[in-house]
PDB file of C-alpha atoms in Angstrom:
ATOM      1  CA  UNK K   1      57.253   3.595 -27.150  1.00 47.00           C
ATOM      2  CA  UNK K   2      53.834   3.797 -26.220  1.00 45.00           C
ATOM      3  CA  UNK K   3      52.596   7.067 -28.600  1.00 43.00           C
ATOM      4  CA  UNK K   4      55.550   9.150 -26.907  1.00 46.00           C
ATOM      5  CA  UNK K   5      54.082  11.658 -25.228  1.00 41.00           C
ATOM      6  CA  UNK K   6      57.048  12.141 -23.061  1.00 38.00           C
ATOM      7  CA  UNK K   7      57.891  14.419 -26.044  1.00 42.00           C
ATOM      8  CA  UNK K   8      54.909  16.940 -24.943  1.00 40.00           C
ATOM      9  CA  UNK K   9      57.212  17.795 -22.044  1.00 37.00           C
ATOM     10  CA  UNK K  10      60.315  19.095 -23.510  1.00 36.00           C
ATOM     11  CA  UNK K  11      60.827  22.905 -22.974  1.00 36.00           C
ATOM     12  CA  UNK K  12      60.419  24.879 -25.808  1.00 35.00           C
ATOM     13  CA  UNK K  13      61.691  28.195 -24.113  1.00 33.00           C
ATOM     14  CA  UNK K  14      65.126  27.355 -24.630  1.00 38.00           C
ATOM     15  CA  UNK K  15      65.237  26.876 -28.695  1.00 40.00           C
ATOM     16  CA  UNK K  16      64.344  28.871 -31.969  1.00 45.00           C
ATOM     17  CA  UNK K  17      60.614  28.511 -32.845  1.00 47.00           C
ATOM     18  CA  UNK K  18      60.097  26.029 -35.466  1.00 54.00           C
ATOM     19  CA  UNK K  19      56.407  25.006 -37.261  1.00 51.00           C
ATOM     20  CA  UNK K  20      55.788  22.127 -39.246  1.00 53.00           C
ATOM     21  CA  UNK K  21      57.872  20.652 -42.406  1.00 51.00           C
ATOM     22  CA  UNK K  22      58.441  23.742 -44.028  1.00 50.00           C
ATOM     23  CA  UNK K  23      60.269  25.465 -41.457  1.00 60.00           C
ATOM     24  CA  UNK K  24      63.740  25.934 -42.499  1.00 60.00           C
ATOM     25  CA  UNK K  25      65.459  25.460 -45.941  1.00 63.00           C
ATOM     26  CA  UNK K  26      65.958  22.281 -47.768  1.00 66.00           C
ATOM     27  CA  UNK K  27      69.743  21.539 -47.985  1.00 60.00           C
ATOM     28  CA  UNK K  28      71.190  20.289 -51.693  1.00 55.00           C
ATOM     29  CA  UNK K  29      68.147  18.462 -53.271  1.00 55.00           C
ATOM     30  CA  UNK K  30      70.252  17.744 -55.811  1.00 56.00           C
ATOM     31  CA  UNK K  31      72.068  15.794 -53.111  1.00 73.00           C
ATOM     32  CA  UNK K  32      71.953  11.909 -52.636  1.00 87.00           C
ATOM     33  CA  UNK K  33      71.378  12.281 -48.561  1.00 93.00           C
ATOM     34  CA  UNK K  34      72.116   8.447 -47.955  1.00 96.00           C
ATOM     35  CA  UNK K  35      70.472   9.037 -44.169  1.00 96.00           C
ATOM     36  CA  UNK K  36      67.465   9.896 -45.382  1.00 96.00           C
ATOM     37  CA  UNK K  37      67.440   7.006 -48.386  1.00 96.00           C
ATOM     38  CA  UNK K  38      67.860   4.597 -45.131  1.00 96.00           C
ATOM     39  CA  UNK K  39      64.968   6.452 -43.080  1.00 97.00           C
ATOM     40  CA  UNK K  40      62.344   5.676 -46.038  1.00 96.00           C
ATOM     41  CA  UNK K  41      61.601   1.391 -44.507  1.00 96.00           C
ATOM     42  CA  UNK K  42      60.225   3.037 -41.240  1.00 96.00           C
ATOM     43  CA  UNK K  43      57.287   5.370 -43.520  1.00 97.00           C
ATOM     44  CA  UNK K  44      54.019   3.416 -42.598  1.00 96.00           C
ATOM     45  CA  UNK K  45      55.298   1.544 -40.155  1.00 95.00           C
ATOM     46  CA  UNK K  46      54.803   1.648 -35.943  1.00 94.00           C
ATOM     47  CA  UNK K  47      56.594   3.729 -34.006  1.00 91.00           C
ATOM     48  CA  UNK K  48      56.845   1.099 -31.719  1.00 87.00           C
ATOM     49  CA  UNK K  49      54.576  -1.537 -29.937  1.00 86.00           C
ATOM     50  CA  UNK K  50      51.189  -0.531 -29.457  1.00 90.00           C
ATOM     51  CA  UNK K  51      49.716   0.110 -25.637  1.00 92.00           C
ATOM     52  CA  UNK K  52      46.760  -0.139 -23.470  1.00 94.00           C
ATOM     53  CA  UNK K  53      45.821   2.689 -20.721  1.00 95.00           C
ATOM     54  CA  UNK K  54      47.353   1.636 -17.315  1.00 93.00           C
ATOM     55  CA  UNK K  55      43.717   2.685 -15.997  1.00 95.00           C
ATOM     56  CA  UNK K  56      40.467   3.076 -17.189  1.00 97.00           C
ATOM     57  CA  UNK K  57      38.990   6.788 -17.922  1.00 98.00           C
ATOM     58  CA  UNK K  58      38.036   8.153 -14.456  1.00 98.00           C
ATOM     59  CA  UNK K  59      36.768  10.715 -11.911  1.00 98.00           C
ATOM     60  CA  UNK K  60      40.010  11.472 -10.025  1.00 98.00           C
ATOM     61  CA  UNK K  61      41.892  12.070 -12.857  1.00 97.00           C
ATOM     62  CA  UNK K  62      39.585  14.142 -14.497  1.00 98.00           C
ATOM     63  CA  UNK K  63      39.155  15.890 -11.043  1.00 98.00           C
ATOM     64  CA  UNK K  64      43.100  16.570 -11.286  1.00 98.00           C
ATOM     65  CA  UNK K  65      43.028  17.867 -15.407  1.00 97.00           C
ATOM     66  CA  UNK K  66      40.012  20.218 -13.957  1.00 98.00           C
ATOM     67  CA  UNK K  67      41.446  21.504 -11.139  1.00 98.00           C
ATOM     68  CA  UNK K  68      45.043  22.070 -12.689  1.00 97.00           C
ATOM     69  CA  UNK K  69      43.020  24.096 -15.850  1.00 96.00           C
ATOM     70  CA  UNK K  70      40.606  26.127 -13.585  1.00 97.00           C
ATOM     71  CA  UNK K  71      38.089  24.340 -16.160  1.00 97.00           C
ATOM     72  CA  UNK K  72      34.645  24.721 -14.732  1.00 95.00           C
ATOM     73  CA  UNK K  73      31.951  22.889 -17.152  1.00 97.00           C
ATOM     74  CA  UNK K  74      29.648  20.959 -15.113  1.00 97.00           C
ATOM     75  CA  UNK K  75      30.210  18.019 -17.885  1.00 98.00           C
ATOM     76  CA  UNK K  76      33.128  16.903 -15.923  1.00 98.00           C
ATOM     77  CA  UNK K  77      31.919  16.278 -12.433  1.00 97.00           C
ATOM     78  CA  UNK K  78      28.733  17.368 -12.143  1.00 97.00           C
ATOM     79  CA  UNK K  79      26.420  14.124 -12.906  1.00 96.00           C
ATOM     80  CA  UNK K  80      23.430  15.705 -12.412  1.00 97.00           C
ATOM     81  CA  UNK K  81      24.200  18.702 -14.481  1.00 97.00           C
ATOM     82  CA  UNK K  82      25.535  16.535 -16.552  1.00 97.00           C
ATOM     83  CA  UNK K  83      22.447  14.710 -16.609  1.00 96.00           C
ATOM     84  CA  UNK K  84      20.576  17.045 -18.498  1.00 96.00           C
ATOM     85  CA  UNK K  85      23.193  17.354 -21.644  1.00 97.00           C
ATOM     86  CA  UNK K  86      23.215  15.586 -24.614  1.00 96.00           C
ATOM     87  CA  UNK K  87      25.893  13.095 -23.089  1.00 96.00           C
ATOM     88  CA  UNK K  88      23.453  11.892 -20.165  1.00 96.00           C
ATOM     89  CA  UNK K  89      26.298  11.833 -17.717  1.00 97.00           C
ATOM     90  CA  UNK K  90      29.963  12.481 -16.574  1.00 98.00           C
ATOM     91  CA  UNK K  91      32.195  12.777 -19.996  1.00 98.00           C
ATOM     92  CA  UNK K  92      36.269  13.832 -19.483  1.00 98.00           C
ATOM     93  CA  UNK K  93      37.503  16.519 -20.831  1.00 98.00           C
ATOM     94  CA  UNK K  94      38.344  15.841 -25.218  1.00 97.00           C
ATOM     95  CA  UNK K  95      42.015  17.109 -24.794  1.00 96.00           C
ATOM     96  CA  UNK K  96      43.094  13.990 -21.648  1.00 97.00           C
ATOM     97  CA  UNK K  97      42.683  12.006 -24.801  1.00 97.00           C
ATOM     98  CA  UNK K  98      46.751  11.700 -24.684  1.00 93.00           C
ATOM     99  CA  UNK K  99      46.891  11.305 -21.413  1.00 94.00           C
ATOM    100  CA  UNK K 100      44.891   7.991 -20.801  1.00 96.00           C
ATOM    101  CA  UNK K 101      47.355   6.251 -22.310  1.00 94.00           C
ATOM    102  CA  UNK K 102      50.617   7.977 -20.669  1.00 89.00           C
ATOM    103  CA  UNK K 103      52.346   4.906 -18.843  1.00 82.00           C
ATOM    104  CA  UNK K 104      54.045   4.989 -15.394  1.00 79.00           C
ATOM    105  CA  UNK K 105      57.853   6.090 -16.296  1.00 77.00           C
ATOM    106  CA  UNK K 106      60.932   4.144 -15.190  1.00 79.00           C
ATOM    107  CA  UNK K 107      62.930   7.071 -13.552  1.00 83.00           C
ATOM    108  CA  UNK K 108      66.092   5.451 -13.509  1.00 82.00           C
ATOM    109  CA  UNK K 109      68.044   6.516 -17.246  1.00 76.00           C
ATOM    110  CA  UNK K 110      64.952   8.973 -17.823  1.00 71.00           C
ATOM    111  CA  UNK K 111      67.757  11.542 -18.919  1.00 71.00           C
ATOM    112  CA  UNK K 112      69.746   9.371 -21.106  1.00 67.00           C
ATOM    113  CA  UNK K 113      66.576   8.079 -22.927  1.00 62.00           C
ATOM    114  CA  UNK K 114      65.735  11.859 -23.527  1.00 58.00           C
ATOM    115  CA  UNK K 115      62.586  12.072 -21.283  1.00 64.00           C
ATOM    116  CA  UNK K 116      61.106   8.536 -23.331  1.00 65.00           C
ATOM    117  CA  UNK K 117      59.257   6.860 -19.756  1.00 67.00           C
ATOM    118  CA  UNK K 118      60.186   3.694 -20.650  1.00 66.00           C
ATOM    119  CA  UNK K 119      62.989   1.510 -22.332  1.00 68.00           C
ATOM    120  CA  UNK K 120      62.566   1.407 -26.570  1.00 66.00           C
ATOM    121  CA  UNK K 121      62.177  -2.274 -27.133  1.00 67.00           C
ATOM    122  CA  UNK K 122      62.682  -1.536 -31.274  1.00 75.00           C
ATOM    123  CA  UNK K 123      63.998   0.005 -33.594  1.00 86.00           C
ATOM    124  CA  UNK K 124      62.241   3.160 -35.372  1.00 92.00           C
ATOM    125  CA  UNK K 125      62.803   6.511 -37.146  1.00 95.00           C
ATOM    126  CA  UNK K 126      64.225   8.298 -33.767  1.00 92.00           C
ATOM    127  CA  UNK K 127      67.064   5.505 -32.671  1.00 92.00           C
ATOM    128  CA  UNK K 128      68.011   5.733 -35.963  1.00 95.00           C
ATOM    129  CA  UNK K 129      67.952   9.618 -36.441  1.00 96.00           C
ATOM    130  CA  UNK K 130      70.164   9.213 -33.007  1.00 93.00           C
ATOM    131  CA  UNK K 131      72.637   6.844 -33.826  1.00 94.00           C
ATOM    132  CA  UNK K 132      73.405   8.855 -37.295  1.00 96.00           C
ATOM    133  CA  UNK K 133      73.955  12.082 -34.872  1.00 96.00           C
ATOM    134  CA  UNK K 134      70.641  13.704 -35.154  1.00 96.00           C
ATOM    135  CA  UNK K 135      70.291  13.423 -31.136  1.00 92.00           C
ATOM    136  CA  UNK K 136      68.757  16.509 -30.625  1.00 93.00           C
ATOM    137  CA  UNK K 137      64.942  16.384 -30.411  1.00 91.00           C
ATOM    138  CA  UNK K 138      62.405  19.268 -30.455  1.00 93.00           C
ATOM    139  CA  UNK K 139      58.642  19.003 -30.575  1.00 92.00           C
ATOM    140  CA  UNK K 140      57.209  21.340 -32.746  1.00 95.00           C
ATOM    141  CA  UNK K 141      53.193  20.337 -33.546  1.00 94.00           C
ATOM    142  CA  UNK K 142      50.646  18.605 -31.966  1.00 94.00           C
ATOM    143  CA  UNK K 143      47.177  18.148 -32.924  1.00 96.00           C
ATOM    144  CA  UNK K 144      44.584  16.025 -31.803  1.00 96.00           C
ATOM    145  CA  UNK K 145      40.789  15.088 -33.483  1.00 97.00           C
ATOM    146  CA  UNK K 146      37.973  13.496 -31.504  1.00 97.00           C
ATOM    147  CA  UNK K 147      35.711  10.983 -32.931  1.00 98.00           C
ATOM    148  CA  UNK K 148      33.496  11.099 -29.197  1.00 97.00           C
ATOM    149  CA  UNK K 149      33.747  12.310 -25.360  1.00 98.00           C
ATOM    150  CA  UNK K 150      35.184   9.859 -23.252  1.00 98.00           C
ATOM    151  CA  UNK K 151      33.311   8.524 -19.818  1.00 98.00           C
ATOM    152  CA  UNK K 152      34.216   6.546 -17.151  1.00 98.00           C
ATOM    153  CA  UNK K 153      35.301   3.271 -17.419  1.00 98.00           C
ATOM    154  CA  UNK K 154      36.254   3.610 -21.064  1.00 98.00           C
ATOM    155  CA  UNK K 155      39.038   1.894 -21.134  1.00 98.00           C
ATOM    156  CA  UNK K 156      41.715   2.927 -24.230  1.00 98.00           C
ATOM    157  CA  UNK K 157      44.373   0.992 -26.348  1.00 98.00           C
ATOM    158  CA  UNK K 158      46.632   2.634 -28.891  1.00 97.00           C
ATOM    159  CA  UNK K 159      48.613   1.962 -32.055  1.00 97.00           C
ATOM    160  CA  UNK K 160      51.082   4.522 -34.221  1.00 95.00           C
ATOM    161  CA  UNK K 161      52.391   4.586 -37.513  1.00 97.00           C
ATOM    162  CA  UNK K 162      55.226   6.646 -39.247  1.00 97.00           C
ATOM    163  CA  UNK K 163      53.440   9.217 -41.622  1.00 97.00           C
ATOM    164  CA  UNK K 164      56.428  11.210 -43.360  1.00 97.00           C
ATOM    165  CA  UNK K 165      60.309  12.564 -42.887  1.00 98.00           C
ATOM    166  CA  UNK K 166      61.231  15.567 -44.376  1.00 97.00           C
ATOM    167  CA  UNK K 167      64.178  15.949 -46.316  1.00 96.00           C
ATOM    168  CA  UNK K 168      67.240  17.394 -44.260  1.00 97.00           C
ATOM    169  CA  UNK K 169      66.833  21.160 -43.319  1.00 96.00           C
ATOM    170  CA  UNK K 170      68.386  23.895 -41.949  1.00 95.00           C
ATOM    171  CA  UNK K 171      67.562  25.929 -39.462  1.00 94.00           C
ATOM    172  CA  UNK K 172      68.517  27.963 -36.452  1.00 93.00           C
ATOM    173  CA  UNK K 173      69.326  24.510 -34.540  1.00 94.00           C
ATOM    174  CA  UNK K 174      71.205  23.152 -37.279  1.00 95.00           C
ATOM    175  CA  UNK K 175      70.954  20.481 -39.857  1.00 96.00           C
ATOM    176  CA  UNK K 176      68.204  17.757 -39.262  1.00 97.00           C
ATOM    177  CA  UNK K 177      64.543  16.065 -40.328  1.00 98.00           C
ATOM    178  CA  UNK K 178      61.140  17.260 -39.175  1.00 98.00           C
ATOM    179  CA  UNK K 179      59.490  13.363 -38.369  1.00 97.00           C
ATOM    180  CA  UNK K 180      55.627  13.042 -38.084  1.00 97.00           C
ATOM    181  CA  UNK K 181      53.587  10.051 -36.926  1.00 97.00           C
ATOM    182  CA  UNK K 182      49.904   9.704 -35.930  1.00 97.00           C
ATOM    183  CA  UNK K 183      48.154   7.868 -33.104  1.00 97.00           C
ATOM    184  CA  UNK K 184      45.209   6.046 -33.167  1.00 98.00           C
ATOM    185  CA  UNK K 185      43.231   5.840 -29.912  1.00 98.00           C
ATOM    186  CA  UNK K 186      40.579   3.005 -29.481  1.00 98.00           C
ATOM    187  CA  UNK K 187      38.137   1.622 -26.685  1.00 98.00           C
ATOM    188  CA  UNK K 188      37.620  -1.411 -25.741  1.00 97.00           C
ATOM    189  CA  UNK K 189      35.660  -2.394 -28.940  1.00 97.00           C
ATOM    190  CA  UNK K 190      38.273  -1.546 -30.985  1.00 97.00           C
ATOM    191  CA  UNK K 191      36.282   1.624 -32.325  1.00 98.00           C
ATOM    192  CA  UNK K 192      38.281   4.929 -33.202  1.00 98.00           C
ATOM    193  CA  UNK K 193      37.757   7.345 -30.097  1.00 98.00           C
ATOM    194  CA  UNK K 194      40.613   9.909 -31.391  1.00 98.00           C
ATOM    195  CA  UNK K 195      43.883  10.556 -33.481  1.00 98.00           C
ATOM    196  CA  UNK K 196      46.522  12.466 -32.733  1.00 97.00           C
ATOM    197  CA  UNK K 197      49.728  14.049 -34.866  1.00 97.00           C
ATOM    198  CA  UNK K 198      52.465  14.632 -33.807  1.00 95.00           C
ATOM    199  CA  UNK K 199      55.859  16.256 -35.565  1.00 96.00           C
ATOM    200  CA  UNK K 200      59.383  16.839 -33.668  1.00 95.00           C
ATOM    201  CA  UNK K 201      62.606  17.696 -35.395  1.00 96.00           C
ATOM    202  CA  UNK K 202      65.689  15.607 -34.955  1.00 96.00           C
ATOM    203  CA  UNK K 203      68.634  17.676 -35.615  1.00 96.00           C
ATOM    204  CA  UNK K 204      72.773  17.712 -34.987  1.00 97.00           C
ATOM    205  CA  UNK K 205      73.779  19.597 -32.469  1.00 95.00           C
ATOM    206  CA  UNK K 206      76.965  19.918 -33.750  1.00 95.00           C
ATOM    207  CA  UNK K 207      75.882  21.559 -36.972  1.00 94.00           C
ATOM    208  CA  UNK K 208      74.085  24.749 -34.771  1.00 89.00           C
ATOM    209  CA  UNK K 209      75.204  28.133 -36.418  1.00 78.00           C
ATOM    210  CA  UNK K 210      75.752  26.637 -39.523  1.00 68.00           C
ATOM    211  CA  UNK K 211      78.587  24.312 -39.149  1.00 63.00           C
ATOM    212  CA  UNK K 212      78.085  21.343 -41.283  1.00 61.00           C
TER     213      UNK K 212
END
């Protein structure tokens, strides 16, 4: 699943805004909610297989992120300016971190696999959340943390764990779970270069309006 950040793409603009695990109201606590008693093996586990960047950290892509932002610190491209700094050279832009590691999608079934680039090869939360009706998906937080820049020829590897599920809430898209994992970003020596968080909530369509 590679860190799914095909989830960064969906289109908020279209639903209710939603923020973190306390949006929306717990439904009967009191409640045995046997979908969430067979969500609790996948806490602390990986999302999926871990991944390595398709490339290497480099000028043209940075050139791309740079252009696309308007972003004009010399740190980017500039090598002499950059020269003179504190990183003695070219570093990319902190926020690419996720981006490094974004593999080449299979376009074929990109719809049915609900924007996911590539084929799940196992299990996890999300399949699961799916096949119990929870097929709608919404990304509500993402937050990164930076242990260093990034320079060329870094070359990144990733692994991600399952961090929490909610219990089920309501809200204005119906009945569902808020489901948060973190990715860990590493170079080549297997030293932390970044971590990022990210939440979505997986909720039944068919429950929208308050049908349960």
């Amino acid at each position: 699943m590679a860190g799914l950040p095909w989830l960064a793409l969906i289109d908020f603009v279209h639903f209710p805004r939603l923020s973190g695990e306390e949006a929306g109201r717990t439904v009967g606590e009191e409640e045995i909610d046997e979908v969430r008693e067979s969500l609790e093996r996948f806490i602390g586990q990986p999302m999926g297989p871990g991944a390595e960047a398709p490339e290497e950290v480099n000028i043209p892509m940075i050139r791309h992120w740079v252009d696309a932002l308007d972003d004009q610190n010399p740190v980017y491209l500039d090598e002499a300016a950059a020269g003179q700094t504190r990183f003695s050279g070219v570093v990319a832009p902190p926020a690419m971190l996720q981006t490094w590691t974004m593999p080449r999608p299979i376009i074929e079934g990109i719809a049915e696999r609900g924007g996911n680039p590539s084929k799940a090869t196992s299990e996890n939360v999300v399949s699961a959340l799916d096949k119990a009706g929870y097929v709608g998906t919404l990304a509500t937080n993402s937050e990164l943390e930076f242990e260093r820049y990034l320079k060329p020829g870094d070359r990144l590897h990733l692994t991600n764990e399952l961090e929490s599920i909610s219990n089920r809430k309501r809200t204005g898209l119906g009945l569902g779970y808020f489901v948060t994992w973190i990715t860990t970003y590493l170079d080549a020596d297997d030293e932390v270069v970044g971590r990022q968080l990210f939440r979505i909530f997986k909720f039944d369509p068919a429950t929208m309006g308050g049908a349960s």
